[in-house]
XYZ file of C-alpha atoms in Angstrom:
452
model
C 42.664 -103.565 -3.337
C 41.425 -100.017 -2.819
C 39.719 -99.016 0.464
C 36.301 -98.629 -0.990
C 36.366 -101.926 -2.984
C 37.986 -103.782 -0.052
C 35.418 -102.463 2.377
C 32.478 -103.527 0.222
C 34.004 -106.935 -0.559
C 34.749 -107.791 3.075
C 31.422 -106.541 4.198
C 29.729 -108.938 1.711
C 31.950 -111.820 2.894
C 31.176 -110.986 6.521
C 27.426 -110.747 6.028
C 27.449 -113.914 3.879
C 28.944 -115.882 6.738
C 27.024 -114.530 9.558
C 23.565 -114.499 7.799
C 24.177 -118.162 6.480
C 24.829 -119.309 10.045
C 21.834 -117.423 11.436
C 19.355 -118.680 9.001
C 20.806 -122.131 9.191
C 19.923 -122.189 12.827
C 16.271 -121.443 12.000
C 16.291 -124.050 9.167
C 17.883 -126.790 11.075
C 15.511 -126.601 14.048
C 12.468 -126.093 11.824
C 13.307 -129.331 9.986
C 13.784 -131.192 13.322
C 10.308 -129.909 14.320
C 8.748 -131.138 11.192
C 8.190 -127.785 9.560
C 8.420 -127.600 5.750
C 10.835 -124.910 4.659
C 9.932 -123.369 1.240
C 13.060 -121.271 0.744
C 16.490 -120.712 2.371
C 17.871 -117.395 1.024
C 21.122 -115.627 1.591
C 20.327 -112.038 0.423
C 17.198 -110.389 -0.657
C 15.685 -109.731 -4.107
C 16.092 -111.654 -7.333
C 17.928 -114.897 -6.926
C 21.258 -115.104 -8.736
C 21.587 -118.881 -7.972
C 19.063 -121.426 -6.839
C 18.772 -125.155 -6.414
C 15.923 -127.363 -4.827
C 16.571 -130.387 -2.539
C 14.519 -133.468 -2.178
C 12.403 -132.005 0.593
C 11.305 -129.270 -1.706
C 13.350 -126.495 -0.163
C 14.795 -123.868 -2.560
C 18.370 -122.702 -1.547
C 19.017 -119.340 -3.043
C 21.688 -116.624 -3.340
C 19.979 -113.343 -3.915
C 21.255 -110.067 -5.438
C 21.032 -107.758 -2.341
C 23.604 -109.151 0.100
C 22.195 -107.391 3.167
C 20.459 -110.139 5.068
C 18.568 -113.351 4.366
C 15.561 -115.350 5.358
C 14.066 -118.695 5.845
C 10.478 -118.960 4.411
C 8.400 -121.689 6.069
C 5.099 -123.209 5.218
C 2.494 -120.992 7.086
C -1.267 -120.824 6.607
C -1.155 -117.061 7.417
C 0.917 -116.443 4.401
C 0.074 -119.076 1.705
C -2.693 -121.582 1.052
C -1.765 -124.826 2.521
C -2.955 -128.218 1.315
C -4.865 -130.234 3.990
C -2.194 -132.958 3.729
C 0.540 -130.564 4.589
C -1.086 -128.655 7.511
C 0.940 -130.735 9.978
C 4.090 -129.305 8.470
C 2.992 -125.672 8.728
C 4.793 -123.443 11.245
C 1.603 -121.977 12.695
C 0.382 -125.507 13.497
C 3.386 -126.273 15.720
C 3.285 -125.960 19.527
C 4.244 -122.670 21.133
C 7.412 -124.300 22.496
C 8.453 -125.559 19.070
C 7.895 -122.124 17.570
C 10.080 -120.580 20.364
C 12.790 -123.119 19.597
C 12.688 -122.347 15.877
C 12.827 -118.542 16.337
C 15.462 -118.655 19.099
C 17.664 -121.062 16.961
C 18.895 -118.139 14.773
C 20.430 -115.989 17.451
C 21.753 -119.141 19.175
C 23.529 -120.172 16.010
C 25.248 -116.766 16.059
C 26.204 -117.158 19.571
C 27.758 -120.607 19.005
C 29.484 -119.219 15.872
C 30.970 -116.431 18.035
C 32.403 -119.081 20.388
C 33.821 -121.127 17.531
C 35.407 -118.116 15.873
C 37.126 -117.064 18.977
C 38.247 -120.602 19.662
C 39.849 -120.634 16.228
C 41.428 -117.242 16.811
C 42.965 -118.334 20.147
C 44.331 -121.551 18.651
C 45.782 -119.691 15.736
C 47.028 -116.870 18.050
C 45.866 -113.324 17.816
C 48.605 -110.662 17.757
C 47.709 -107.647 19.810
C 49.031 -104.670 21.755
C 49.800 -105.143 25.565
C 48.287 -102.864 28.180
C 51.588 -101.230 28.853
C 51.845 -97.487 29.412
C 54.000 -95.544 26.955
C 53.364 -92.057 28.526
C 51.504 -90.779 31.477
C 50.592 -87.111 31.710
C 47.960 -84.993 33.516
C 45.459 -86.996 35.552
C 47.352 -90.336 34.970
C 50.646 -88.856 36.063
C 49.092 -87.376 39.157
C 47.673 -90.751 39.991
C 51.118 -92.173 40.051
C 51.072 -94.030 36.743
C 54.400 -94.130 34.963
C 55.912 -95.093 31.591
C 56.468 -98.770 31.466
C 53.717 -99.685 33.901
C 51.784 -102.723 32.732
C 48.024 -102.712 33.551
C 46.931 -106.038 34.968
C 43.425 -105.223 35.924
C 40.924 -102.463 35.964
C 38.404 -102.517 38.928
C 39.345 -106.182 39.509
C 38.600 -106.964 35.803
C 41.694 -108.776 34.333
C 43.009 -107.113 31.145
C 45.831 -108.238 28.909
C 45.519 -105.942 25.894
C 45.293 -102.180 25.503
C 41.850 -102.683 23.924
C 40.570 -104.547 26.990
C 41.978 -101.854 29.348
C 40.471 -99.002 27.240
C 37.103 -100.559 27.281
C 37.238 -100.990 31.057
C 38.309 -97.407 31.529
C 35.599 -96.130 29.179
C 32.892 -98.115 31.097
C 34.075 -96.503 34.368
C 34.113 -93.026 32.838
C 30.605 -93.379 31.535
C 29.443 -94.440 34.822
C 31.131 -91.253 36.321
C 33.252 -93.295 38.760
C 36.987 -93.600 39.502
C 38.821 -96.662 38.285
C 41.358 -98.685 40.372
C 44.106 -100.054 38.333
C 46.508 -102.769 39.333
C 49.800 -102.298 37.567
C 53.183 -104.071 37.337
C 55.896 -101.393 37.508
C 59.433 -101.364 36.231
C 60.622 -103.130 39.340
C 58.075 -105.988 38.721
C 56.125 -104.896 41.820
C 52.355 -104.743 41.763
C 50.859 -101.381 42.645
C 47.338 -100.010 43.038
C 46.596 -96.721 41.361
C 43.321 -94.751 41.372
C 42.493 -92.922 38.168
C 39.893 -90.169 39.021
C 37.792 -90.600 35.838
C 34.761 -89.075 37.673
C 36.569 -85.724 37.258
C 36.352 -85.821 33.467
C 34.297 -82.857 32.177
C 30.647 -83.365 31.181
C 30.235 -84.223 27.578
C 33.655 -85.858 27.191
C 34.272 -87.914 23.932
C 33.809 -91.562 24.975
C 36.094 -92.739 22.121
C 39.134 -91.067 23.761
C 38.862 -91.769 27.458
C 42.546 -93.049 27.947
C 43.954 -90.002 26.184
C 41.690 -87.622 28.176
C 42.921 -89.242 31.361
C 46.570 -88.678 30.211
C 47.334 -92.232 29.215
C 49.173 -93.092 25.950
C 49.601 -96.833 25.398
C 53.141 -98.016 24.504
C 52.172 -99.244 20.984
C 51.134 -95.629 20.073
C 54.490 -94.235 21.147
C 57.016 -94.249 18.361
C 60.480 -95.452 19.541
C 63.465 -93.214 18.837
C 64.771 -95.534 16.297
C 67.203 -93.692 13.947
C 66.225 -94.150 10.266
C 68.573 -91.705 8.589
C 71.588 -89.422 9.296
C 71.668 -85.950 7.750
C 74.997 -85.281 6.048
C 77.075 -82.464 7.650
C 75.309 -82.725 11.026
C 76.747 -83.805 14.453
C 75.218 -87.219 14.207
C 77.265 -88.062 11.076
C 80.082 -90.501 12.061
C 78.646 -90.920 15.603
C 75.271 -92.423 15.125
C 74.080 -94.997 12.563
C 70.643 -95.918 10.998
C 69.200 -98.577 13.244
C 70.445 -97.096 16.513
C 67.691 -96.888 19.272
C 68.252 -93.681 21.346
C 67.890 -94.515 25.092
C 68.991 -91.293 26.752
C 70.212 -87.796 25.891
C 72.560 -86.141 28.448
C 71.332 -88.487 31.169
C 67.560 -87.971 30.475
C 65.757 -91.255 29.587
C 64.172 -91.362 26.033
C 61.008 -93.374 25.580
C 59.780 -91.972 22.316
C 60.959 -90.106 19.237
C 58.950 -87.035 20.084
C 61.049 -86.463 23.267
C 64.262 -86.115 21.383
C 63.983 -82.603 19.993
C 63.330 -81.139 23.491
C 66.262 -82.883 25.024
C 68.603 -81.995 22.153
C 67.504 -78.365 22.551
C 68.183 -78.529 26.332
C 71.589 -79.945 25.621
C 72.337 -77.269 23.051
C 71.262 -74.455 25.348
C 73.461 -75.924 28.169
C 76.392 -75.727 25.828
C 79.300 -78.075 25.194
C 79.249 -81.790 24.375
C 76.888 -84.258 26.029
C 76.520 -88.015 26.093
C 73.862 -89.803 24.064
C 73.142 -93.405 24.920
C 72.021 -95.864 22.175
C 71.295 -99.555 21.695
C 73.143 -100.759 18.622
C 72.322 -104.386 17.973
C 73.133 -106.267 21.181
C 75.473 -103.578 22.471
C 74.518 -100.587 24.641
C 76.987 -97.578 24.273
C 77.406 -93.994 25.332
C 78.635 -91.559 22.604
C 79.717 -87.947 22.855
C 77.737 -85.415 20.703
C 77.481 -81.667 20.404
C 74.325 -80.201 18.926
C 74.569 -77.403 16.374
C 72.152 -74.631 15.672
C 69.929 -74.794 12.557
C 66.401 -74.163 11.415
C 63.299 -76.375 11.686
C 60.767 -76.994 8.848
C 59.082 -73.637 9.741
C 62.325 -71.780 9.412
C 62.575 -71.155 13.180
C 66.003 -71.461 14.916
C 66.524 -74.640 16.797
C 69.228 -77.084 18.017
C 69.867 -80.194 15.872
C 71.974 -83.369 15.786
C 70.807 -84.356 12.370
C 68.792 -87.571 12.807
C 65.528 -88.699 11.238
C 62.906 -91.198 12.605
C 60.242 -93.249 10.658
C 57.153 -91.268 9.839
C 53.687 -92.907 10.387
C 55.172 -96.318 10.874
C 52.749 -99.096 11.841
C 52.615 -100.075 15.438
C 54.447 -103.310 16.382
C 52.493 -106.104 18.117
C 53.993 -106.880 21.438
C 51.839 -109.667 22.822
C 49.998 -112.726 21.412
C 46.835 -114.266 22.806
C 47.310 -117.974 22.120
C 46.066 -121.218 23.658
C 46.115 -124.859 22.969
C 43.006 -126.540 21.486
C 41.588 -127.463 24.944
C 42.482 -124.273 26.799
C 41.150 -122.152 23.858
C 37.561 -123.359 24.625
C 37.206 -121.803 28.129
C 39.129 -118.751 26.868
C 36.604 -118.321 24.013
C 33.679 -118.649 26.465
C 35.158 -116.041 28.807
C 35.797 -113.618 25.869
C 32.260 -114.201 24.623
C 30.754 -113.516 28.120
C 33.016 -110.399 28.389
C 31.998 -109.067 25.064
C 28.266 -109.806 25.712
C 28.458 -107.934 29.018
C 30.174 -104.915 27.344
C 27.571 -104.822 24.536
C 24.539 -105.078 26.883
C 26.127 -102.570 29.244
C 26.568 -100.153 26.334
C 23.008 -100.581 25.273
C 21.715 -99.896 28.756
C 23.884 -96.786 29.059
C 22.585 -95.496 25.754
C 18.974 -96.026 26.870
C 19.607 -94.228 30.237
C 21.613 -91.414 28.618
C 24.955 -92.400 30.301
C 26.444 -93.181 26.941
C 26.271 -91.198 23.676
C 24.158 -92.531 20.778
C 27.225 -91.908 18.564
C 28.210 -95.490 19.655
C 25.618 -96.673 17.262
C 27.590 -97.871 14.073
C 26.099 -98.090 10.618
C 27.014 -100.281 7.495
C 29.702 -97.808 6.357
C 31.628 -97.988 9.583
C 31.150 -101.749 9.831
C 32.511 -102.156 6.199
C 35.466 -100.028 7.006
C 36.301 -102.077 10.168
C 35.827 -105.286 8.155
C 38.341 -104.138 5.563
C 40.945 -103.059 8.253
C 40.509 -106.332 10.119
C 41.033 -108.413 7.020
C 44.137 -106.370 6.149
C 45.622 -107.039 9.650
C 45.413 -110.751 9.173
C 43.302 -113.908 9.636
C 43.392 -113.584 13.535
C 42.006 -110.065 13.483
C 39.324 -110.956 10.864
C 38.259 -113.898 12.953
C 37.869 -111.537 15.968
C 35.765 -109.076 13.845
C 33.428 -111.847 12.674
C 33.004 -113.149 16.259
C 32.131 -109.679 17.475
C 29.660 -109.121 14.659
C 28.149 -112.578 15.153
C 27.563 -111.776 18.839
C 26.123 -108.429 17.906
C 23.692 -110.121 15.453
C 22.665 -112.438 18.259
C 21.993 -109.732 20.712
C 20.218 -107.307 18.304
C 17.999 -110.092 17.098
C 16.940 -110.893 20.660
C 15.771 -107.428 21.335
C 11.963 -107.416 22.095
C 11.212 -105.458 18.970
C 8.499 -106.755 16.606
C 9.733 -108.091 13.246
C 12.966 -109.209 14.951
C 13.331 -112.601 16.457
C 13.161 -111.179 19.914
C 9.693 -109.704 19.082
C 8.311 -113.016 17.911
C 9.655 -114.544 21.161
C 7.833 -111.879 23.099
C 4.536 -112.774 21.279
C 5.015 -116.414 22.114
C 5.715 -115.589 25.769
C 2.533 -113.602 25.934
C 0.765 -116.628 24.369
C 2.094 -118.875 26.992
C 0.753 -116.572 29.724
C -2.719 -115.889 28.278
C -3.166 -119.296 26.777
C -3.907 -118.167 23.216
C -2.153 -116.381 20.452
C -2.190 -112.639 20.077
C -4.852 -111.279 17.661
C -3.820 -110.523 14.040
C -4.691 -106.922 14.743
C -2.314 -106.790 17.733
C 0.517 -108.407 15.786
C -0.003 -106.130 12.830
C 0.183 -103.074 15.007
C 3.427 -104.490 16.662
C 4.901 -104.947 13.114
C 4.367 -101.253 12.313
C 5.946 -100.310 15.692
C 8.892 -102.490 14.990
C 9.378 -101.118 11.530
C 9.314 -97.571 12.906
C 11.874 -98.375 15.632
C 14.194 -100.135 13.197
C 13.854 -97.230 10.656
C 14.838 -94.878 13.474
C 17.702 -97.030 14.484
C 18.987 -97.335 10.897
C 18.639 -93.514 10.408
C 20.722 -92.840 13.501
C 23.369 -95.435 12.363
C 23.620 -93.789 8.849
C 23.747 -90.364 10.510
C 26.797 -91.412 12.670
C 28.473 -92.937 9.566
C 28.114 -89.651 7.788
C 29.491 -87.727 10.765
C 32.367 -90.167 10.903
C 33.177 -89.705 7.214
C 32.908 -85.890 7.453
C 35.362 -85.898 10.450
C 38.104 -88.000 8.629
């Protein structure tokens, strides 16, 4: 499946699942409160499929799969027969209306927990927060290759993604981060990464790299893929050998090898190269020879090739039993909600860039990539999107659920509903805010595509 078609397909699937649960929340509570529901639609526009149940509700799948709605009986929108006024939404108490409106976002919150629970029971393959290379600021702070990050500012982390998010948060707040790491000797150490020293206007997407950190999964191991005929490695090394050291210098990644081979060649004479071959570790003698690189420049070579653009290998799995998975899902939901709300606050105050607002193009691409990675990653994507839908809908913006809840809270305080004029003005303000937000999201999408 091509990237474009795959992105569109998985975007439709994702929105279908999330919107259905959201609208079902409204529908279920509305029916419990005695409100007549006229239509439950997944998508907008002309219905492609429709059926009516005994209660008179039309269930429809519409042509434009970018949302959905639950249309309830309401005297402000349609003429209501006197015998059905008791089933009209506007005739229900303010607390019932609050429950109906809040049920949509709450359904998405519960779906997030359920998806994360399923992900943890299934087991999510991921990348550990192990440092593959430390340079610059990270090296000065005492971080070393092989250190595994256990926490950032007392916030426990397991994966590289969790650690990166915690570091990014500290950098946006212009503060240093205290890392607890487990070193090669299995000793816990405290390291202070001076993220407050990052220059103004830094790119928030690359905080670990700017701080000199490269996670282990991004470091390509020096695993020999091929031997060039007529070169020193022929008859000495074999495909599948993992290079561990060249002339006594430890090798942690394939990109270190050329420099160490050059140093050995310049020293002159044979040197020892340590390799892992299956279960055996061995030291082999090798003498580099002079040749030319791809640009025709003279260099020292041994004649080995490494895999190009190989996919990173998962090195950790987040997996729990059915009972332990529930508190784990609740903790992960709380963590994700805190991160999302914190990011929104920072964007409002200017501490974070508005480039963090993603549009449908970016979301579709992430949906496709997550689906290709496997069910565990797609469940994680759906959970994050469901939580985002919950949070966005609770924003106090008219035409969103949060705007309606704001109206009802005002009604509780003043003892009567807002005037039609005030609500109409709020609708126009809400439309303007959403149009601006959507424009920003599309702008960021276009920038992202242009920079690919």
